[in-house]
mmCIF file of C-alpha atoms in Angstrom:
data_model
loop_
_atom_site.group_PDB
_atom_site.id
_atom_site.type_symbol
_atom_site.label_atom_id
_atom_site.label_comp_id
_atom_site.label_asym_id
_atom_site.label_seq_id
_atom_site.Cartn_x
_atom_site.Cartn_y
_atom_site.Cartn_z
ATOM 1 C CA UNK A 126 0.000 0.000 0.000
ATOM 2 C CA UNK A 127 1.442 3.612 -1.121
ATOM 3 C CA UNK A 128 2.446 6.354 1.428
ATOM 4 C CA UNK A 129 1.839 9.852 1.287
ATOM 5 C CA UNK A 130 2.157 12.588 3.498
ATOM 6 C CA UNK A 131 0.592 15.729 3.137
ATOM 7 C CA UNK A 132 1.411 19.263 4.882
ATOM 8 C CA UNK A 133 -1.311 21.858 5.390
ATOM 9 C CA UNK A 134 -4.028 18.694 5.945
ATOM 10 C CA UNK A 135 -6.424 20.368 8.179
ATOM 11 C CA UNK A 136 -8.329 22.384 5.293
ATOM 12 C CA UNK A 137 -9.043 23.313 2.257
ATOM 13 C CA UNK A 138 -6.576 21.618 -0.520
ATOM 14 C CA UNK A 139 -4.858 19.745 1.506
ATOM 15 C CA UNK A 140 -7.763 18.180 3.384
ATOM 16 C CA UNK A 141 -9.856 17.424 -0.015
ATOM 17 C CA UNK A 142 -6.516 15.854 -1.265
ATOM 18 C CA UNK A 143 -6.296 13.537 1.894
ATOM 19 C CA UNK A 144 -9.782 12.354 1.759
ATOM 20 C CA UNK A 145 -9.362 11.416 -2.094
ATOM 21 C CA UNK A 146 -5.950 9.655 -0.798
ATOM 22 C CA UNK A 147 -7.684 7.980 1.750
ATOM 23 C CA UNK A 148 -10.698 6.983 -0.554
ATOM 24 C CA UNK A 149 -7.770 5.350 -3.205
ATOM 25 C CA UNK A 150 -6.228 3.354 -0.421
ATOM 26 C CA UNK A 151 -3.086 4.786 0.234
ATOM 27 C CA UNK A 152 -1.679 5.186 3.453
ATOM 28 C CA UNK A 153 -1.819 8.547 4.521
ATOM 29 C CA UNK A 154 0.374 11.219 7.008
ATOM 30 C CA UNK A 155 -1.796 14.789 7.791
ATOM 31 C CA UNK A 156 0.742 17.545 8.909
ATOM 32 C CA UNK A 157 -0.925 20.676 10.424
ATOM 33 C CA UNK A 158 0.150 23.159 13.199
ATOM 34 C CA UNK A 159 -3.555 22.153 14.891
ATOM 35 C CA UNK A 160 -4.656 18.286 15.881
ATOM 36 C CA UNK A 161 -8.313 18.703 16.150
ATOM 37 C CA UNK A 162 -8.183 19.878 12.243
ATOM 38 C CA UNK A 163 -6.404 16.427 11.353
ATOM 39 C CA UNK A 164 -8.282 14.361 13.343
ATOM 40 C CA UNK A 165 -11.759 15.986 11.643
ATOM 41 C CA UNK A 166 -9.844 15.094 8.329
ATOM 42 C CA UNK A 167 -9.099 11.580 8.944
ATOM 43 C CA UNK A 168 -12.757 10.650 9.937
ATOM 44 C CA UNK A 169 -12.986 7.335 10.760
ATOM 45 C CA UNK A 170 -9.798 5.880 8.653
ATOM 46 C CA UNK A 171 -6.516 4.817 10.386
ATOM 47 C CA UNK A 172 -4.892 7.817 8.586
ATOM 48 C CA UNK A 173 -1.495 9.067 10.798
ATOM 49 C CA UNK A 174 -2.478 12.533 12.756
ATOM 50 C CA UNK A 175 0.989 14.218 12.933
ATOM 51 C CA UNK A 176 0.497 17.555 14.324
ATOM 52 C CA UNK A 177 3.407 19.845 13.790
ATOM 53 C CA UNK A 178 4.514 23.890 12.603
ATOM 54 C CA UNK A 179 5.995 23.136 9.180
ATOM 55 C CA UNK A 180 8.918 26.292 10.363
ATOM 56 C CA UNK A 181 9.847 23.844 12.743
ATOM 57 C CA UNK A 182 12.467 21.448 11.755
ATOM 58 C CA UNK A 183 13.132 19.291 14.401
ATOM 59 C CA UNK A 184 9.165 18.776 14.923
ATOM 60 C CA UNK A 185 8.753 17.800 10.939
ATOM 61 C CA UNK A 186 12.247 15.516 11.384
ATOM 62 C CA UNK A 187 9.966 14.018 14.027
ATOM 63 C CA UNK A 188 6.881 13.730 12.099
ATOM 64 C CA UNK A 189 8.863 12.098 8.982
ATOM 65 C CA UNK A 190 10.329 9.702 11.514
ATOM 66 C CA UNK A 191 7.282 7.821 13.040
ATOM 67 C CA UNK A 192 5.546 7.876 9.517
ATOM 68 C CA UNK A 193 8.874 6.043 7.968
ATOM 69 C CA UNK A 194 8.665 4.151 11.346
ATOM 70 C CA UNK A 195 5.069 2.721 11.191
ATOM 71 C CA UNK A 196 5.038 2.565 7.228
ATOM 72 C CA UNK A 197 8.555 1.260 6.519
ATOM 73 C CA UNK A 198 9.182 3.937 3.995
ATOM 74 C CA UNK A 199 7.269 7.186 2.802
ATOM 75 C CA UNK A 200 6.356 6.818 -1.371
ATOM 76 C CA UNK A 201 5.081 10.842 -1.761
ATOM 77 C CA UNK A 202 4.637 14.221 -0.028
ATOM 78 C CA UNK A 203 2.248 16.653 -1.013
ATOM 79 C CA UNK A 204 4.094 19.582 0.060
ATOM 80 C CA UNK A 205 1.098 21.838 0.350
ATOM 81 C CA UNK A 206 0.869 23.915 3.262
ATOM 82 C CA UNK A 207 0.744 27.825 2.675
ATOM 83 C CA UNK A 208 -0.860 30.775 3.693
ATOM 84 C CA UNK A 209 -2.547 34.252 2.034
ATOM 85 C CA UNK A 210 -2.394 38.114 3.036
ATOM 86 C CA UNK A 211 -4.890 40.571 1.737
ATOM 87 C CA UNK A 212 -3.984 42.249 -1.573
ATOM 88 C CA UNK A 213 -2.096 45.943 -1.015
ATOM 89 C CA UNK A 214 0.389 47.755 -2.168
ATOM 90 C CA UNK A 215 4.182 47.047 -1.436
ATOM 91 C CA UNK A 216 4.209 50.081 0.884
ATOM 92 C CA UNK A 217 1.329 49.492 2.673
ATOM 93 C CA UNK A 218 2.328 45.801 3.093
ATOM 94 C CA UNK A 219 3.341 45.074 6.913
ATOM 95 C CA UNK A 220 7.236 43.678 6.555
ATOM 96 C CA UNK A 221 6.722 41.008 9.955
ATOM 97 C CA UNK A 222 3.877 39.617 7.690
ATOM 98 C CA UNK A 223 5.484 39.600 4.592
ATOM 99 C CA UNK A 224 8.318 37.513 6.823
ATOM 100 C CA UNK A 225 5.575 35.107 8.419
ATOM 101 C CA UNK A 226 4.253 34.109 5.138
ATOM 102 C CA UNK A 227 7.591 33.377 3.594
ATOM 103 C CA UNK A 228 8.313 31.499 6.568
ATOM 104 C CA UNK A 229 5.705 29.041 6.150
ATOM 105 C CA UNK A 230 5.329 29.576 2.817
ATOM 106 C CA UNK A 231 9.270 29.388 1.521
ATOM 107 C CA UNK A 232 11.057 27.884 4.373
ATOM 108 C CA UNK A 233 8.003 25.416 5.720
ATOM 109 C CA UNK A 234 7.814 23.944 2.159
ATOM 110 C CA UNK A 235 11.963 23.854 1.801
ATOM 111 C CA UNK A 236 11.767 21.984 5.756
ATOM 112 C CA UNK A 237 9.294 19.597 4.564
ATOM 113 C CA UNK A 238 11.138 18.659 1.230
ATOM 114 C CA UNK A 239 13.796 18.050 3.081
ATOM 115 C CA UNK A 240 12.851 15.749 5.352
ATOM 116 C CA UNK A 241 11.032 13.737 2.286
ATOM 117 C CA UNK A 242 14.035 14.059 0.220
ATOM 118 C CA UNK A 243 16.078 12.436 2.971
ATOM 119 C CA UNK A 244 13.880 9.501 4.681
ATOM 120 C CA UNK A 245 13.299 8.675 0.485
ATOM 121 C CA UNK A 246 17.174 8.591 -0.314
ATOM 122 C CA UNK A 247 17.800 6.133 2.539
ATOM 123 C CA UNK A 248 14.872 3.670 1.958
ATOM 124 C CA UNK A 249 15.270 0.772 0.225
ATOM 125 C CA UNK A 250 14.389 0.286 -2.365
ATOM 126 C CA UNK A 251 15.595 4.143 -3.104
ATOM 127 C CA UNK A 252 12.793 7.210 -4.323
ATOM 128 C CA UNK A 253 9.573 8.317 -4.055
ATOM 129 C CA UNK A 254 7.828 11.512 -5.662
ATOM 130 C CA UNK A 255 7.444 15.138 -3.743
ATOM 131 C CA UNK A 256 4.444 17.496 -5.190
ATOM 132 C CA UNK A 257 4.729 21.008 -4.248
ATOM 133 C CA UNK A 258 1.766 23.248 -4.375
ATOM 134 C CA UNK A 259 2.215 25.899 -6.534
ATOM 135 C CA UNK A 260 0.238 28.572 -7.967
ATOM 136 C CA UNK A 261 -0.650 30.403 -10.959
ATOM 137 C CA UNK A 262 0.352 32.550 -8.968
ATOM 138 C CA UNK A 263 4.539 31.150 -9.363
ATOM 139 C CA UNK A 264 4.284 32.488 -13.103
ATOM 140 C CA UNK A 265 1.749 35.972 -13.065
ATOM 141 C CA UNK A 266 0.718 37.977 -9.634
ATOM 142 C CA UNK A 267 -2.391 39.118 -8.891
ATOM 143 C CA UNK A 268 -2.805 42.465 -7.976
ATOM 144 C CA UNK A 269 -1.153 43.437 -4.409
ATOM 145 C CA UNK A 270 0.321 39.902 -3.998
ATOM 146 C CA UNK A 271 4.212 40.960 -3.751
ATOM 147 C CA UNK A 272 4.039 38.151 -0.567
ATOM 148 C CA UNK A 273 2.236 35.041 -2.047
ATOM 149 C CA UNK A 274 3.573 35.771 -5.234
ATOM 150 C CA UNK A 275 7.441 36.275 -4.104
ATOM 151 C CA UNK A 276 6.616 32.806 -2.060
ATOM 152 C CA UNK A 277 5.418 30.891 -4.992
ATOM 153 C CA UNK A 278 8.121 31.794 -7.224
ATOM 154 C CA UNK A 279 10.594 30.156 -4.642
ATOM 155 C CA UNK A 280 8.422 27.191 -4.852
ATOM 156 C CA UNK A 281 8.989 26.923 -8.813
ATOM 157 C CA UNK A 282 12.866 27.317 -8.097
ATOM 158 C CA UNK A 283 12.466 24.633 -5.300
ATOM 159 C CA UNK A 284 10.361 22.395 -7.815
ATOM 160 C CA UNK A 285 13.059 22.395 -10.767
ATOM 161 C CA UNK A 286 15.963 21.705 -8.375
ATOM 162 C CA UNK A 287 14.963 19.288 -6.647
ATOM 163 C CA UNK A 288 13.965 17.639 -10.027
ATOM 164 C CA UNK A 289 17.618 17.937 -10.836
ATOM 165 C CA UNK A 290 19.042 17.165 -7.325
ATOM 166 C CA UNK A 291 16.317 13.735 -7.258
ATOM 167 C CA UNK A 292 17.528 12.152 -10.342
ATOM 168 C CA UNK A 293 20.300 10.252 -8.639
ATOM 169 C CA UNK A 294 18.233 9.384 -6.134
ATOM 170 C CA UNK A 295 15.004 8.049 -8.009
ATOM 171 C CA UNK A 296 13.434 10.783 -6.634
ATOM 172 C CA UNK A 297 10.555 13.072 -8.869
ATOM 173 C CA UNK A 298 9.645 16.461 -8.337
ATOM 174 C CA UNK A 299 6.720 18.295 -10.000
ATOM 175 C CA UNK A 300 4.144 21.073 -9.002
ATOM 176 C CA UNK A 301 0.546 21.393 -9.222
ATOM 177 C CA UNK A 302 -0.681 25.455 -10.191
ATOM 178 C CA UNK A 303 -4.037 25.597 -9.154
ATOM 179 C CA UNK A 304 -6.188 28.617 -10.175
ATOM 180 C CA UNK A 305 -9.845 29.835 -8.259
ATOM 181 C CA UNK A 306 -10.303 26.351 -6.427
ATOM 182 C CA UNK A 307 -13.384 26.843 -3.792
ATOM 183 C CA UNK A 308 -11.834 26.841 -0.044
ATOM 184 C CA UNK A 309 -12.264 28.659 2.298
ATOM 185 C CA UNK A 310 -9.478 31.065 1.014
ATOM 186 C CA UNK A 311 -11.139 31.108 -2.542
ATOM 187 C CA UNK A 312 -14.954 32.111 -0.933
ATOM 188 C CA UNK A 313 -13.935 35.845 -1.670
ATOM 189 C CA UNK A 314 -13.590 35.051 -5.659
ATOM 190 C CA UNK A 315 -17.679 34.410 -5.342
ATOM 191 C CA UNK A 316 -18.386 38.025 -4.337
ATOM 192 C CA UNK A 317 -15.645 40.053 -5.872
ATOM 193 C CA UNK A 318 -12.029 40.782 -5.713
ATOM 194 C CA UNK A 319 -9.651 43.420 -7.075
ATOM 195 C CA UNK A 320 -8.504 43.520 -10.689
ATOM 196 C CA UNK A 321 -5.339 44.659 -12.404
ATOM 197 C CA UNK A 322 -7.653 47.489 -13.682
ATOM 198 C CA UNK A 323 -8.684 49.047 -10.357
ATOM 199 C CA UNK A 324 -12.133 47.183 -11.038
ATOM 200 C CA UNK A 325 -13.779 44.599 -8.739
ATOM 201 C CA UNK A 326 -15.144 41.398 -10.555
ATOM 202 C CA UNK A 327 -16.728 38.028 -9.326
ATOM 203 C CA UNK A 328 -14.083 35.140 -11.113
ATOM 204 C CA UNK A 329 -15.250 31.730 -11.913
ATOM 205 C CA UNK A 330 -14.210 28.959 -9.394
ATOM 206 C CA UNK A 331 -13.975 25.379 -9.500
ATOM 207 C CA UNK A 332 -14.566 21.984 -7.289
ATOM 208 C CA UNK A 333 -11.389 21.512 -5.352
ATOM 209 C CA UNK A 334 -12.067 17.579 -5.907
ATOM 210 C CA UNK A 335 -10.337 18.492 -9.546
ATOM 211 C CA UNK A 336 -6.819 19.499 -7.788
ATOM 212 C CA UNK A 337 -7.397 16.437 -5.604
ATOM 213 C CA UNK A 338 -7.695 14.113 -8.515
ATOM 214 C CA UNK A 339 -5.189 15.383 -10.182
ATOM 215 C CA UNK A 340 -2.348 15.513 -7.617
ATOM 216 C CA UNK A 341 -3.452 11.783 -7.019
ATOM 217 C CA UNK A 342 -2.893 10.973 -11.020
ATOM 218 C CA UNK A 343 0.412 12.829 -10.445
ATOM 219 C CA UNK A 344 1.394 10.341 -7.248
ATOM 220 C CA UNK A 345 0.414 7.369 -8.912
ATOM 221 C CA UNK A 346 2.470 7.584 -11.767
ATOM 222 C CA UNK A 347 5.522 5.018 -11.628
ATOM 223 C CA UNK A 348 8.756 6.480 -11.185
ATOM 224 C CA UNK A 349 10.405 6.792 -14.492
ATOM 225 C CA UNK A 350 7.318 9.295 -15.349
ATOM 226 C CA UNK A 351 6.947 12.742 -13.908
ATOM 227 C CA UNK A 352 4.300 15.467 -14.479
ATOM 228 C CA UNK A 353 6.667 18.026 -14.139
ATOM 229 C CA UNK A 354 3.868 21.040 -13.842
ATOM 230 C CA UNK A 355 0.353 20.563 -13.918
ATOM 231 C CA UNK A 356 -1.924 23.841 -14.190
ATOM 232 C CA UNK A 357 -5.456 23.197 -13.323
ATOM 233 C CA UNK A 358 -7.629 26.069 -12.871
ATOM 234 C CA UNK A 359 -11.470 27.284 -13.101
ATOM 235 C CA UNK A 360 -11.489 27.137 -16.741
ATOM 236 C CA UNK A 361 -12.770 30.933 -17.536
ATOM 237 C CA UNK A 362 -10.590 32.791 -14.688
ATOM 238 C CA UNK A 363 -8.444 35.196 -15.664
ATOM 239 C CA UNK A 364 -4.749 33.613 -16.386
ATOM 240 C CA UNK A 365 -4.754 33.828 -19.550
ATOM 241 C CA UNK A 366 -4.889 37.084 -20.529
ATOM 242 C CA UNK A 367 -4.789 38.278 -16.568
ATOM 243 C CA UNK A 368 -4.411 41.717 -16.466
#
């Protein structure tokens, strides 16, 4: 039975993403700063609760640890944990924020690749597959996103290298870019958010079932194949052509 663990499991994508897991019959890890979140996530299944701050390195070594420990080895990570701030201007953007999200966002997602990177180099037999949540975001901002944006472009350079740096090591790296799924963090797209033009618009959304789906077709392909990026979106937002 395949492993996965999966960062930011409490809500939203990475909740959705652990119940379609689940449903498939892997074996699945749910990392989360909060327990009651993960253990509202894993229902009823024997899914691993493995409450942790994704900043904190020794607590994630930890977490890694007993999953490799009760599993015998850890197949994927959905590296997905991240966090939002409200769209402003650079100057008007608080700098201890700005550092807070690119703590979780930058270094939590760096921590947690890590720790995958080295419990799958040691296994036997060698590998496994991280997926790091992107964003359409990692290729054009939205307005007043310097944060999330800046963060999401460090996840693209984190995605390619460790592409490069897993090769030797049977170990794939790609990124989902997901566009207007409905969370919690997407329920403002239904009423109206800022536009590059100064304008405030409603945006199409989508089921966040789709980005569960498809990260699980990206963790059950074998090993010599690797969706490198995968862009799945609400089909009429605006990407393409943003602005």
């Amino acid at each position: 039975m395949p492993s996965i663990i999966i960062t930011g499991a409490g809500s939203g994508i990475g909740r959705a993403t652990a119940a379609t897991f689940i449903e498939a019959g892997w074996q699945v890890g749910l990392i989360g700063r909060r327990e009651a979140p993960l253990v509202e996530t894993a229902g009823d299944s024997d899914a691993l609760v493995l409450p942790c701050d994704v900043t904190n390195e020794a607590e994630v070594e930890a977490a890694f640890a007993k999953a490799a420990a009760q599993w015998g080895r850890i197949d994927a990570l959905f590296n997905n944990a991240g966090v939002t701030l409200p769209g402003a201007p650079i100057d008007e953007i608080d700098v201890d924020a700005f550092r807070n999200l690119i703590d979780i966002n930058v270094v939590g997602a760096f921590i947690a690749a890590r720790a995958a990177f080295g419990q799958m180099r040691r296994q036997d037999p060698q590998g496994g597959r991280i997926i790091n949540n992107g964003s359409i975001s990692a290729y054009v901002p939205r307005w007043g996103s310097v944060p999330y944006t800046t963060s999401k472009h460090a996840v693209l350079g984190l995605t390619r290298t460790l592409s490069l740096d897993g090769r030797p090591f049977n170990i794939a790296c790609g990124q989902i870019d997901i566009g207007n799924a409905l969370t919690d963090m997407a329920t403002a797209m239904t009423k109206g958010v800022p536009q590059a033009d100064g304008s405030m618009a409603i945006e199409p959304v989508m089921d966040v079932k789709h980005v569960a789906q498809s990260a699980l077709h990206m963790a059950t392909l074998p090993l010599e194949a690797n969706v490198q990026f995968m862009t799945v979106m609400a089909s009429a937002m605006p990407f393409i052509g943003r602005g």
